[in-house]
Short mmCIF file of C-alpha atoms in Angstrom, two decimals:
data_model
loop_
_atom_site.label_atom_id
_atom_site.label_comp_id
_atom_site.label_asym_id
_atom_site.label_seq_id
_atom_site.Cartn_x
_atom_site.Cartn_y
_atom_site.Cartn_z
CA MET A 776 -67.62 202.32 58.45
CA ARG A 777 -71.29 203.20 57.51
CA VAL A 778 -71.00 207.10 58.43
CA ARG A 779 -67.60 207.48 56.65
CA LYS A 780 -69.06 205.48 53.46
CA TYR A 781 -71.97 208.07 53.24
CA ALA A 782 -69.63 210.99 53.99
CA SER A 783 -67.11 209.97 51.18
CA ALA A 784 -70.17 209.64 48.70
CA LEU A 785 -71.34 213.18 49.76
CA ALA A 786 -67.93 214.75 49.40
CA VAL A 787 -67.67 213.37 45.83
CA PHE A 788 -71.07 214.40 44.93
CA VAL A 789 -70.36 217.94 46.29
CA MET A 790 -67.15 218.06 44.24
CA LEU A 791 -69.26 217.13 41.05
CA LEU A 792 -71.59 219.85 41.48
CA PHE A 793 -68.29 222.53 41.12
CA VAL A 794 -66.88 220.69 38.30
CA MET A 795 -70.28 220.37 36.44
CA PRO A 796 -71.41 222.95 33.92
CA LEU A 797 -73.92 225.83 35.53
CA ALA A 798 -76.59 224.11 33.35
CA ALA A 799 -76.04 220.85 35.39
CA GLN A 800 -75.64 222.11 38.67
CA ALA A 801 -79.46 221.72 39.57
CA PRO A 802 -80.45 218.32 39.02
CA SER A 803 -84.19 217.28 39.76
CA GLN A 804 -84.55 216.07 43.29
CA ALA A 805 -86.52 212.86 44.03
CA ASP A 806 -89.82 213.24 44.59
CA LEU A 807 -90.12 211.70 48.14
CA SER A 808 -93.79 211.59 48.57
CA ALA A 809 -94.47 210.09 45.24
CA ILE A 810 -91.54 207.34 46.00
CA HIS A 811 -93.35 206.51 49.24
CA GLN A 812 -96.53 205.68 47.28
CA ILE A 813 -94.68 203.67 44.72
CA LYS A 814 -92.78 201.78 47.46
CA GLU A 815 -96.26 201.10 49.33
CA GLU A 816 -97.82 199.69 46.24
CA GLY A 817 -94.66 197.79 44.89
CA PHE A 818 -93.65 196.02 48.11
CA ALA A 819 -97.19 195.51 50.00
CA ASN A 820 -99.49 194.79 46.81
CA SER A 821 -96.61 193.44 44.40
CA LYS A 822 -98.13 191.45 41.50
CA VAL A 823 -94.76 190.96 40.00
CA MET A 824 -94.55 187.19 40.68
CA GLU A 825 -97.97 186.63 39.56
CA ILE A 826 -96.97 187.92 36.14
CA MET A 827 -93.94 186.33 35.88
CA SER A 828 -95.70 182.87 36.65
CA TYR A 829 -98.21 183.60 33.84
CA LEU A 830 -95.29 184.40 31.47
CA THR A 831 -93.51 181.46 32.26
CA ASP A 832 -95.27 178.62 33.89
CA VAL A 833 -98.38 179.23 31.59
CA TYR A 834 -97.27 180.55 28.43
CA GLY A 835 -93.77 179.93 28.13
CA PRO A 836 -91.35 179.48 26.61
CA ARG A 837 -92.09 182.56 24.09
CA LEU A 838 -89.85 181.79 20.79
CA THR A 839 -90.85 184.65 18.33
CA ASN A 840 -93.64 183.72 15.91
CA SER A 841 -94.62 180.44 18.11
CA PRO A 842 -98.21 179.84 19.35
CA ASN A 843 -96.75 180.32 22.75
CA ILE A 844 -95.66 184.05 22.34
CA LYS A 845 -98.66 185.05 20.52
CA GLU A 846 -100.98 183.36 23.45
CA ALA A 847 -98.91 185.06 25.70
CA ALA A 848 -99.12 188.51 23.97
CA ASN A 849 -102.87 187.91 24.19
CA TRP A 850 -102.88 187.39 27.86
CA THR A 851 -100.42 190.38 28.49
CA THR A 852 -102.61 192.78 26.46
CA SER A 853 -106.09 191.82 28.25
CA ARG A 854 -104.19 192.66 31.66
CA MET A 855 -103.19 195.71 30.51
CA LYS A 856 -106.58 196.56 29.48
CA GLU A 857 -107.96 195.30 33.06
CA TRP A 858 -105.66 197.85 34.29
CA GLN A 859 -107.23 200.48 32.24
CA LEU A 860 -103.95 201.30 30.35
CA ALA A 861 -104.87 203.54 27.16
CA ASN A 862 -103.98 202.66 23.64
CA VAL A 863 -103.02 198.89 24.30
CA HIS A 864 -102.37 197.46 21.07
CA LEU A 865 -100.03 194.60 19.19
CA GLU A 866 -97.93 196.79 16.66
CA PRO A 867 -96.81 194.50 13.59
CA TRP A 868 -93.22 195.20 12.52
CA GLY A 869 -92.59 196.73 9.18
CA GLN A 870 -90.76 193.83 7.69
CA PRO A 871 -91.51 190.01 7.88
CA PHE A 872 -89.84 188.01 10.66
CA GLY A 873 -90.29 184.70 8.95
CA ARG A 874 -92.05 181.45 9.93
CA GLY A 875 -92.80 180.21 13.49
CA TRP A 876 -91.52 177.08 15.20
CA SER A 877 -92.35 174.98 18.12
CA ASN A 878 -91.32 171.60 19.65
CA GLU A 879 -94.35 169.39 20.39
CA ARG A 880 -92.71 166.07 21.47
CA PHE A 881 -89.01 165.35 22.30
CA SER A 882 -87.42 162.19 23.85
CA ALA A 883 -83.98 160.90 23.32
CA GLN A 884 -82.63 157.62 24.89
CA VAL A 885 -79.89 155.26 24.63
CA ILE A 886 -81.20 151.90 24.00
CA SER A 887 -77.97 149.85 24.25
CA PRO A 888 -75.32 148.68 25.25
CA ARG A 889 -76.82 150.00 28.53
CA PRO A 890 -80.21 152.03 28.40
CA PHE A 891 -79.94 155.54 30.05
CA PRO A 892 -82.21 158.67 29.25
CA VAL A 893 -80.52 161.62 27.40
CA ILE A 894 -81.15 165.08 28.66
CA ALA A 895 -81.57 166.94 25.29
CA TYR A 896 -83.42 169.38 23.31
CA ALA A 897 -84.03 170.23 19.73
CA LYS A 898 -82.71 173.27 18.36
CA ALA A 899 -85.26 175.81 16.96
CA TRP A 900 -86.03 175.94 13.48
CA THR A 901 -84.99 172.39 12.63
CA PRO A 902 -87.25 169.44 11.39
CA GLY A 903 -87.92 166.61 13.40
CA THR A 904 -87.54 162.54 13.00
CA ASN A 905 -91.37 161.90 11.84
CA GLY A 906 -91.65 159.59 14.67
CA PRO A 907 -89.25 157.33 16.89
CA VAL A 908 -86.24 156.48 15.06
CA THR A 909 -83.84 154.01 16.06
CA ALA A 910 -80.36 154.21 14.89
CA ASP A 911 -76.49 154.06 15.91
CA ALA A 912 -74.32 156.83 16.96
CA VAL A 913 -71.46 157.38 14.99
CA PHE A 914 -68.46 159.90 16.36
CA ALA A 915 -67.30 162.04 13.36
CA LEU A 916 -65.31 164.70 14.44
CA MET A 917 -65.31 167.67 11.95
CA ALA A 918 -62.81 170.45 12.80
CA LYS A 919 -62.37 171.49 9.23
CA GLU A 920 -63.63 170.75 5.60
CA GLU A 921 -60.61 168.23 4.81
CA ASP A 922 -62.52 166.15 7.55
CA PHE A 923 -65.61 165.60 5.34
CA ALA A 924 -63.98 163.23 3.04
CA LYS A 925 -63.10 160.87 6.01
CA PHE A 926 -66.61 159.98 6.42
CA ARG A 927 -68.14 160.42 3.10
CA GLY A 928 -70.75 157.64 2.39
CA GLN A 929 -70.73 156.49 5.93
CA LEU A 930 -73.22 158.57 7.90
CA LYS A 931 -76.43 157.77 6.12
CA GLY A 932 -79.41 156.90 8.68
CA LYS A 933 -76.99 157.50 11.40
CA PHE A 934 -77.02 159.75 14.52
CA VAL A 935 -73.87 161.85 14.20
CA LEU A 936 -71.57 163.53 16.87
CA THR A 937 -69.44 165.62 15.13
CA ALA A 938 -67.66 167.79 18.17
CA ALA A 939 -65.02 167.24 20.75
CA ILE A 940 -66.08 166.19 24.42
CA PRO A 941 -66.50 169.87 26.18
CA GLU A 942 -64.35 170.35 28.82
CA ASN A 943 -66.12 170.33 32.32
CA PRO A 944 -63.59 171.86 34.85
CA GLU A 945 -64.40 171.72 38.70
CA ARG A 946 -65.86 174.57 40.34
CA PHE A 947 -64.75 175.42 43.74
CA GLU A 948 -66.71 178.73 44.02
CA PRO A 949 -70.59 179.33 43.84
CA GLN A 950 -71.85 180.44 40.09
CA ALA A 951 -74.42 182.70 41.52
CA HIS A 952 -72.85 186.12 42.44
CA ARG A 953 -73.92 189.59 43.75
CA TYR A 954 -71.73 192.67 42.83
CA THR A 955 -69.06 193.67 45.61
CA ASP A 956 -68.45 197.33 46.50
CA ALA A 957 -65.14 196.88 44.98
CA GLU A 958 -66.61 195.55 41.89
CA LEU A 959 -68.96 198.38 41.64
CA ALA A 960 -66.55 201.02 42.31
CA ASP A 961 -64.49 199.31 39.27
CA LEU A 962 -67.51 199.42 36.87
CA SER A 963 -67.97 203.25 37.86
CA THR A 964 -64.61 204.12 36.41
CA GLN A 965 -64.17 205.03 32.77
CA PRO A 966 -61.91 203.15 30.50
CA VAL A 967 -59.84 204.56 28.28
CA PRO A 968 -60.83 203.14 24.75
CA VAL A 969 -58.25 200.95 22.94
CA PRO A 970 -58.58 199.75 19.30
CA ASN A 971 -61.01 196.82 18.92
CA PRO A 972 -59.48 194.10 16.47
CA GLU A 973 -62.91 192.38 16.45
CA ASP A 974 -61.34 188.93 16.90
CA ARG A 975 -64.04 187.44 18.68
CA ALA A 976 -66.73 188.95 16.00
CA ALA A 977 -64.52 187.23 12.94
CA GLN A 978 -63.99 183.96 14.96
CA PHE A 979 -68.08 183.75 15.50
CA ARG A 980 -68.82 184.40 12.04
CA ALA A 981 -65.93 182.08 10.75
CA GLN A 982 -67.52 179.34 12.99
CA ARG A 983 -70.83 179.77 11.67
CA GLU A 984 -69.99 179.58 8.34
CA PHE A 985 -67.86 176.34 8.85
CA ASN A 986 -71.11 174.79 10.80
CA LEU A 987 -73.29 175.81 7.82
CA LYS A 988 -70.74 173.47 5.33
CA VAL A 989 -71.12 170.94 7.99
CA GLN A 990 -74.79 171.12 7.89
CA LYS A 991 -74.86 170.95 4.22
CA PHE A 992 -72.60 167.79 4.30
CA LEU A 993 -74.59 165.82 6.86
CA VAL A 994 -77.79 166.67 4.81
CA ASP A 995 -76.07 165.34 1.64
CA GLU A 996 -75.24 162.29 3.80
CA GLY A 997 -78.77 161.76 4.70
CA VAL A 998 -78.06 161.23 8.54
CA ALA A 999 -80.53 160.78 10.64
CA ALA A 1000 -79.93 163.67 13.34
CA TRP A 1001 -76.81 165.76 14.13
CA ILE A 1002 -76.48 165.36 17.71
CA GLU A 1003 -73.98 168.19 19.29
CA PRO A 1004 -72.79 169.02 22.90
CA SER A 1005 -74.00 171.89 24.86
CA ARG A 1006 -71.66 174.20 26.80
CA GLY A 1007 -72.74 173.90 30.59
CA ASP A 1008 -72.63 171.12 33.16
CA ASP A 1009 -74.53 169.86 35.86
CA GLY A 1010 -77.21 168.74 33.08
CA THR A 1011 -77.64 172.28 32.01
CA VAL A 1012 -78.26 172.75 28.16
CA PHE A 1013 -77.99 175.69 26.23
CA VAL A 1014 -80.08 175.91 23.47
CA GLN A 1015 -80.57 178.22 20.59
CA GLN A 1016 -81.38 178.27 16.52
CA GLY A 1017 -80.31 175.43 14.37
CA GLY A 1018 -82.15 176.11 11.32
CA GLY A 1019 -83.58 179.01 9.38
CA ARG A 1020 -86.83 180.96 9.48
CA ASP A 1021 -86.72 181.51 5.46
CA LYS A 1022 -88.39 178.51 3.86
CA GLU A 1023 -87.42 179.61 0.57
CA LYS A 1024 -83.75 181.28 0.96
CA ASP A 1025 -82.46 179.21 4.11
CA PRO A 1026 -80.48 176.18 3.31
CA PRO A 1027 -82.09 172.79 4.84
CA ALA A 1028 -81.25 171.37 7.99
CA PRO A 1029 -81.15 167.79 9.54
CA PRO A 1030 -82.94 167.26 12.85
CA ARG A 1031 -80.36 169.07 15.21
CA VAL A 1032 -80.12 168.16 19.14
CA ALA A 1033 -78.31 169.64 21.85
CA VAL A 1034 -77.34 167.34 24.34
CA ALA A 1035 -75.92 167.67 27.93
CA SER A 1036 -72.28 167.56 28.14
CA GLU A 1037 -72.24 164.79 30.61
CA ASN A 1038 -74.47 162.56 28.39
CA TYR A 1039 -72.52 163.70 25.22
CA GLY A 1040 -69.14 162.86 26.78
CA ARG A 1041 -70.48 159.40 27.66
CA ILE A 1042 -71.54 158.56 24.40
CA VAL A 1043 -68.28 159.46 22.80
CA ARG A 1044 -66.04 157.97 25.15
CA MET A 1045 -67.84 154.66 24.50
CA LEU A 1046 -67.67 155.04 20.71
CA GLU A 1047 -63.96 155.55 21.32
CA LYS A 1048 -63.87 152.23 22.86
CA LYS A 1049 -65.31 150.69 19.70
CA VAL A 1050 -68.74 149.89 21.89
CA ALA A 1051 -71.54 150.23 19.69
CA VAL A 1052 -74.16 152.66 20.97
CA THR A 1053 -77.60 152.82 19.79
CA MET A 1054 -80.04 155.32 20.21
CA GLN A 1055 -83.78 156.27 19.88
CA LEU A 1056 -85.05 160.05 19.06
CA ASP A 1057 -88.78 161.11 18.81
CA ILE A 1058 -88.90 164.40 17.82
CA GLN A 1059 -92.03 166.20 16.88
CA ASN A 1060 -91.14 169.91 15.44
CA LYS A 1061 -93.89 172.00 13.73
CA PHE A 1062 -93.45 174.84 11.50
CA TYR A 1063 -95.90 177.73 11.01
CA ASP A 1064 -96.14 179.65 7.83
CA ASP A 1065 -99.51 181.23 7.82
CA ASP A 1066 -98.39 184.64 9.43
CA LEU A 1067 -94.59 185.41 8.63
CA ASN A 1068 -95.02 188.78 10.69
CA SER A 1069 -94.18 189.62 14.32
CA PHE A 1070 -95.03 192.39 16.57
CA ASN A 1071 -94.51 194.62 19.52
CA ILE A 1072 -96.74 194.93 22.55
CA ILE A 1073 -97.55 198.68 23.35
CA GLY A 1074 -99.67 200.43 26.00
CA GLU A 1075 -99.81 203.95 27.47
CA ILE A 1076 -100.67 206.19 30.55
CA PRO A 1077 -101.64 209.59 28.88
CA GLY A 1078 -99.60 212.59 30.24
CA THR A 1079 -101.72 215.00 32.47
CA GLU A 1080 -100.40 218.17 31.30
CA LYS A 1081 -101.63 219.67 27.73
CA THR A 1082 -98.19 221.09 26.90
CA LYS A 1083 -96.32 217.98 27.45
CA ALA A 1084 -98.65 214.84 26.88
CA ASP A 1085 -97.22 214.60 23.43
CA GLU A 1086 -94.10 213.96 24.88
CA ILE A 1087 -93.14 210.28 25.74
CA VAL A 1088 -91.09 208.58 28.34
CA MET A 1089 -90.94 204.61 27.48
CA LEU A 1090 -89.85 201.58 29.37
CA GLY A 1091 -89.49 198.28 28.00
CA ALA A 1092 -88.14 194.91 27.59
CA HIS A 1093 -87.78 191.92 25.25
CA PHE A 1094 -90.83 189.49 25.41
CA ASP A 1095 -89.46 186.75 23.53
CA SER A 1096 -87.29 183.60 24.73
CA TRP A 1097 -85.45 180.83 23.61
CA HIS A 1098 -87.25 177.34 23.84
CA ALA A 1099 -85.39 174.97 26.38
CA GLY A 1100 -86.71 176.57 29.56
CA THR A 1101 -89.70 178.89 30.01
CA GLY A 1102 -87.76 182.15 29.33
CA ALA A 1103 -87.68 183.24 33.15
CA THR A 1104 -84.73 185.52 33.58
CA ASP A 1105 -84.38 186.05 29.87
CA ASN A 1106 -86.63 187.81 29.63
CA GLY A 1107 -89.70 187.08 31.52
CA ALA A 1108 -88.16 189.04 34.41
CA GLY A 1109 -87.61 192.28 32.54
CA SER A 1110 -90.96 192.04 30.76
CA ALA A 1111 -93.01 191.31 34.24
CA VAL A 1112 -90.76 194.10 36.01
CA MET A 1113 -91.86 196.60 33.23
CA LEU A 1114 -95.65 195.71 33.34
CA GLU A 1115 -95.35 195.80 37.23
CA ALA A 1116 -93.79 199.09 36.98
CA ILE A 1117 -96.47 200.46 34.67
CA ARG A 1118 -99.30 198.76 36.72
CA ILE A 1119 -97.71 200.65 39.88
CA LEU A 1120 -97.87 204.01 38.32
CA LYS A 1121 -101.14 203.47 36.88
CA THR A 1122 -102.86 201.90 40.29
CA THR A 1123 -101.19 204.84 42.69
CA GLY A 1124 -103.11 207.50 40.58
CA LEU A 1125 -99.76 209.60 40.38
CA LYS A 1126 -100.27 212.34 38.08
CA MET A 1127 -97.35 212.34 35.30
CA ARG A 1128 -97.03 215.29 33.00
CA ARG A 1129 -95.63 213.38 29.92
CA THR A 1130 -97.47 209.96 28.62
CA VAL A 1131 -95.73 206.85 29.84
CA ARG A 1132 -95.41 204.16 27.07
CA ILE A 1133 -94.17 200.41 27.65
CA GLY A 1134 -92.86 198.57 24.89
CA LEU A 1135 -92.37 194.86 24.94
CA TRP A 1136 -90.13 193.58 22.10
CA THR A 1137 -90.16 190.35 20.02
CA GLY A 1138 -87.43 188.90 17.99
CA GLU A 1139 -84.56 190.51 20.19
CA GLU A 1140 -82.85 187.02 20.51
CA GLN A 1141 -82.43 187.09 16.62
CA GLY A 1142 -80.98 190.55 16.80
CA LEU A 1143 -82.89 193.20 18.56
CA LEU A 1144 -85.44 193.01 15.80
CA GLY A 1145 -88.57 194.07 17.26
CA SER A 1146 -87.07 197.33 19.04
CA ARG A 1147 -84.93 198.33 15.93
CA ALA A 1148 -88.34 197.77 13.73
CA TYR A 1149 -90.15 199.82 16.38
CA VAL A 1150 -87.45 202.73 16.32
CA LYS A 1151 -87.20 202.62 12.40
CA GLN A 1152 -91.19 203.15 12.19
CA HIS A 1153 -91.29 205.98 14.95
CA PHE A 1154 -88.17 207.72 15.55
CA GLY A 1155 -85.25 207.35 12.92
CA ASP A 1156 -83.11 204.84 10.56
CA ARG A 1157 -79.75 203.96 11.68
CA GLU A 1158 -78.87 203.15 8.31
CA ALA A 1159 -80.18 206.25 6.66
CA ALA A 1160 -78.40 209.75 6.24
CA ASP A 1161 -79.99 213.09 6.32
CA PRO A 1162 -78.62 214.87 3.05
CA ALA A 1163 -78.38 218.03 4.60
CA THR A 1164 -76.57 217.16 7.98
CA LYS A 1165 -75.06 213.62 7.02
CA LEU A 1166 -76.15 212.55 10.25
CA ILE A 1167 -79.10 209.84 10.73
CA LYS A 1168 -82.30 210.57 9.24
CA THR A 1169 -84.65 211.19 11.76
CA LEU A 1170 -88.63 211.30 12.14
CA PRO A 1171 -90.71 213.95 14.04
CA GLU A 1172 -91.41 211.76 16.51
CA GLN A 1173 -87.64 211.38 17.56
CA ALA A 1174 -88.18 214.89 19.35
CA LYS A 1175 -90.65 213.68 21.63
CA LEU A 1176 -89.17 210.72 23.13
CA ASP A 1177 -87.59 211.79 26.37
CA ALA A 1178 -85.94 208.47 27.43
CA TYR A 1179 -86.28 204.94 27.07
CA TYR A 1180 -85.64 202.41 30.15
CA ASN A 1181 -84.71 198.80 29.75
CA VAL A 1182 -84.40 195.70 32.20
CA ASP A 1183 -82.84 192.54 30.13
CA ASN A 1184 -79.90 191.20 32.41
CA GLY A 1185 -81.85 188.35 34.57
CA THR A 1186 -83.32 188.61 38.10
CA GLY A 1187 -80.60 190.37 39.77
CA LYS A 1188 -81.76 193.55 41.73
CA ILE A 1189 -80.71 196.99 40.49
CA ARG A 1190 -77.60 198.16 41.51
CA GLY A 1191 -77.13 201.76 39.28
CA VAL A 1192 -77.53 202.78 35.66
CA TYR A 1193 -75.10 202.32 32.50
CA LEU A 1194 -74.82 206.04 31.31
CA GLN A 1195 -74.37 204.74 27.63
CA GLY A 1196 -71.57 207.80 27.20
CA ASN A 1197 -74.19 210.45 28.27
CA GLU A 1198 -72.30 212.62 30.76
CA MET A 1199 -75.18 215.12 30.85
CA VAL A 1200 -77.40 212.95 32.95
CA ALA A 1201 -74.91 212.01 35.58
CA PRO A 1202 -76.00 214.86 38.11
CA ILE A 1203 -79.84 214.00 37.52
CA PHE A 1204 -79.60 210.19 37.98
CA SER A 1205 -77.40 210.78 41.14
CA ALA A 1206 -79.82 212.69 42.46
CA TRP A 1207 -82.55 210.45 41.83
CA MET A 1208 -80.89 207.41 43.27
CA VAL A 1209 -80.69 208.77 46.63
CA PRO A 1210 -83.81 207.26 47.81
CA PHE A 1211 -82.81 203.93 46.90
CA HIS A 1212 -79.15 203.86 48.25
CA ASP A 1213 -80.93 201.81 51.21
CA LEU A 1214 -82.03 199.21 48.51
CA GLY A 1215 -78.78 198.70 47.10
CA MET A 1216 -78.67 201.20 44.09
CA ASN A 1217 -75.72 203.65 44.29
CA THR A 1218 -73.51 203.06 41.10
CA LEU A 1219 -73.31 205.13 37.89
CA THR A 1220 -70.85 204.32 35.04
CA ILE A 1221 -70.15 205.91 31.63
CA ARG A 1222 -69.89 202.59 30.23
CA ASN A 1223 -72.37 200.43 28.02
CA THR A 1224 -73.53 197.33 28.21
CA GLY A 1225 -74.57 195.62 24.89
CA GLY A 1226 -76.52 193.24 23.34
CA THR A 1227 -80.13 194.53 24.58
CA ASP A 1228 -82.82 196.83 23.29
CA HIS A 1229 -81.68 200.09 24.63
CA LEU A 1230 -79.39 200.05 21.70
CA SER A 1231 -81.85 200.75 19.25
CA PHE A 1232 -83.02 204.09 20.70
CA ASP A 1233 -79.15 204.94 21.37
CA ALA A 1234 -78.12 204.14 17.61
CA VAL A 1235 -80.58 207.22 16.61
CA GLY A 1236 -79.58 209.37 19.14
CA LEU A 1237 -82.18 209.01 21.92
CA PRO A 1238 -81.47 208.50 25.70
CA GLY A 1239 -81.93 204.96 26.16
CA PHE A 1240 -80.55 203.08 29.30
CA GLN A 1241 -80.04 199.77 30.91
CA PHE A 1242 -79.90 199.25 34.30
CA ILE A 1243 -76.98 197.65 36.48
CA GLN A 1244 -77.98 194.36 37.79
CA ASP A 1245 -76.61 191.87 39.91
CA PRO A 1246 -75.38 189.04 37.81
CA MET A 1247 -76.66 186.23 40.04
CA ASP A 1248 -76.39 183.02 38.06
CA TYR A 1249 -77.61 184.69 34.42
CA ASP A 1250 -74.45 183.93 32.49
CA THR A 1251 -73.56 180.70 34.01
CA ARG A 1252 -76.79 178.93 34.48
CA THR A 1253 -79.84 180.43 33.08
CA HIS A 1254 -79.05 182.64 30.05
CA HIS A 1255 -80.31 180.50 27.03
CA SER A 1256 -80.72 177.37 28.88
CA ASN A 1257 -83.18 174.41 30.00
CA MET A 1258 -82.63 176.21 33.62
CA ASP A 1259 -84.26 179.14 32.57
CA VAL A 1260 -87.36 178.93 34.93
CA TYR A 1261 -89.37 180.55 37.33
CA GLU A 1262 -87.34 178.89 40.48
CA ARG A 1263 -84.36 180.86 39.20
CA ILE A 1264 -86.54 184.22 40.14
CA GLN A 1265 -85.48 186.09 43.17
CA GLU A 1266 -88.72 187.70 44.51
CA PRO A 1267 -87.23 190.87 46.51
CA ASP A 1268 -85.25 191.50 43.48
CA MET A 1269 -87.94 191.88 41.17
CA LYS A 1270 -89.89 193.79 43.80
CA GLN A 1271 -86.78 196.30 44.01
CA MET A 1272 -86.56 196.42 40.29
CA ALA A 1273 -89.91 197.31 39.80
CA VAL A 1274 -90.03 200.07 42.34
CA ILE A 1275 -86.93 201.60 41.03
CA VAL A 1276 -88.14 201.48 37.54
CA ALA A 1277 -91.30 202.80 38.29
CA SER A 1278 -89.84 205.91 40.13
CA PHE A 1279 -87.44 206.70 37.46
CA VAL A 1280 -90.11 206.57 34.87
CA TYR A 1281 -92.25 208.87 37.15
CA MET A 1282 -89.44 211.46 37.82
CA THR A 1283 -88.55 211.63 34.04
CA ALA A 1284 -92.38 212.27 33.18
CA ASN A 1285 -92.40 215.18 35.71
CA ARG A 1286 -89.07 217.08 34.95
CA ASP A 1287 -89.47 220.31 33.58
CA GLU A 1288 -86.93 219.64 30.86
CA MET A 1289 -86.47 216.65 28.82
CA LEU A 1290 -83.41 214.56 29.46
CA PRO A 1291 -80.05 215.74 28.14
CA ARG A 1292 -79.15 214.05 24.65
CA LYS A 1293 -76.05 213.05 23.16
CA PRO A 1294 -75.27 214.50 19.65
CA LEU A 1295 -76.76 212.70 16.51
CA PRO A 1296 -74.64 210.02 15.64
CA LYS A 1297 -73.92 209.15 11.86
CA PRO A 1298 -75.52 206.39 10.06
CA GLN A 1299 -74.33 202.62 10.40
CA PRO A 1300 -73.80 200.10 7.76
CA PRO A 1301 -76.44 197.59 7.41
CA ARG A 1302 -76.42 194.80 10.40
CA PRO A 1303 -76.38 191.39 8.62
CA GLN A 1304 -79.27 189.15 9.69
CA PRO A 1305 -78.61 186.03 11.81
#
C-alpha cells in the first residue's frame, strides 16, 4: 500500500508539472542539508516545551492589556535577546486598545438547600462583587424583549439566571481527532463557490444586540450578578468577554459569571421545583486605566545578502489569550512554535539571504487587532483606496515582504498548508513538503481558513499562510475554555511544527525570487469593532 501511495503521489506531481505555466515548472527544491540541521536542533535540543511552560504556567493567561501579558512580553523579549536576535522590541499599536482587566479572586458556592461548589469564571471586563455576597438565585428566562416585563421590580439584589439549560447530548466518540487520509484528500479539493447569505453573522449580531438589552435591563434592576451557562460539558467552561473596554463609551455591566452547564442545570432544575437556592459569590476584578495602548512583539535575524537583506520573511502567531485557562492551545502553542522556530534558525547559524522577522500579536481575540494595526503601519490599509488604481493603498514596505507564516489552530501537528487561493505557490510548497512526508505533512489546499492573523496580511495583497493542523480537541475542549492548559499540549506535535516552520522560513528566505503574489485586492469596508 505504501508503494502505491507514493507512486500515485508522484504521478499527480508529474502531471502538475505539465499543466503548470513554464514559469512555475522549476520550483525551489528543499535544501536537505539545512533541513537536516534544523531537524537535529529541533528534535534533539528542543526548547519548545520550556517556552510553553513559561508562557502558560508562569505568565498565563495573557489577556490583552492585563499585567500578565505585559510580564509575559517582558520575559519573551529577554529570551529573544538571550538568543541574540536583532531589533527586539515591543511595538505599540497605532490606536488605543482600551483598559486592561484581570480577575484577582473568584469563588462561587451554593449555600442552601445543599452546599456545593460551583465551577464558574468571571467574564472579562466585568466588575466584581466588592467582597462576598450572599443572595437568592432567581431563574428569569429571557428569550425576547417582551420577557423583561415579567420580571421588572423582582430582581434587585438577586443572582439572576436568564438562559435555558443547555443540552448535553451523550458522546460515543472521542472528541480529540487527527485528520484521516480521506479527510485530507477531501480538504485538498477546491469547492465551487456558492452565494453566502451570511445567516450566521446576522444571527450573531442579533444575539449580541439582544444580550446588550438584557444587560441594560439587569443593571437597571440592580441585580447582584448575571449568571450564564457555558457551552460544553464535563466541567469545561468556555469564557470570553462580558463588558466593554472603553470606560466612557461602553454601557455598564453587572458582575457576569459563566457557569459549567452541569452546575447551571442543577440550580435551574431546583428553582423550577420551587426550591429556594441561596448562593455566595466573591469576585474581585480589577481594571487598569493607566495605559490604554497595546503592543506587538518583534525580533529579527538580519539577512546575509546585501541585495536581499531589506526583503523580509515573517513568521508569527497571536500572543494573547482568554483568561479562564492559561492560553495554552490558543495560542501559547503558536507563539511557542514560532519562538522555537526562530531560535532553531539562530542557533544553527544557517545563513539566510533575506531578513527573518518574528511578530507576536496582541488583541487577536478581539478581532485581529494587533496584526491589523501592524499591517496598516507597515504595509497597507485594507480600507483605503489608491486614487490612481482604485485598489488598496500600499506603503513602500509592502513590496519588501516576501511571505508571512502563521500558526493558530492548537497543538495538533502540521499536515499541510492553506494556500489562501494562491495557485502560484502550490508547486513551490509541494517541493518543500517532500522532506516532511514522513512527519505527516503532505496536503495542500487552495482553500482558506479564517479567523486568524494571516488574514491581515492577505487583505493587503501579501502572501499570508496558515498551516493545516490536526484538530485534536481544540474546538471541542480547549478553545477559549478553562481546559486550555499546558496538559493539553502534545510535545511531539510541537517539535514537528517548529521544525517545519523553521524549514519553510529558511527556504523562503533563500529562494532566488520572492514568492508569487495574488493581484492587489480592492478596499474593504470598515470592520465593526467588538
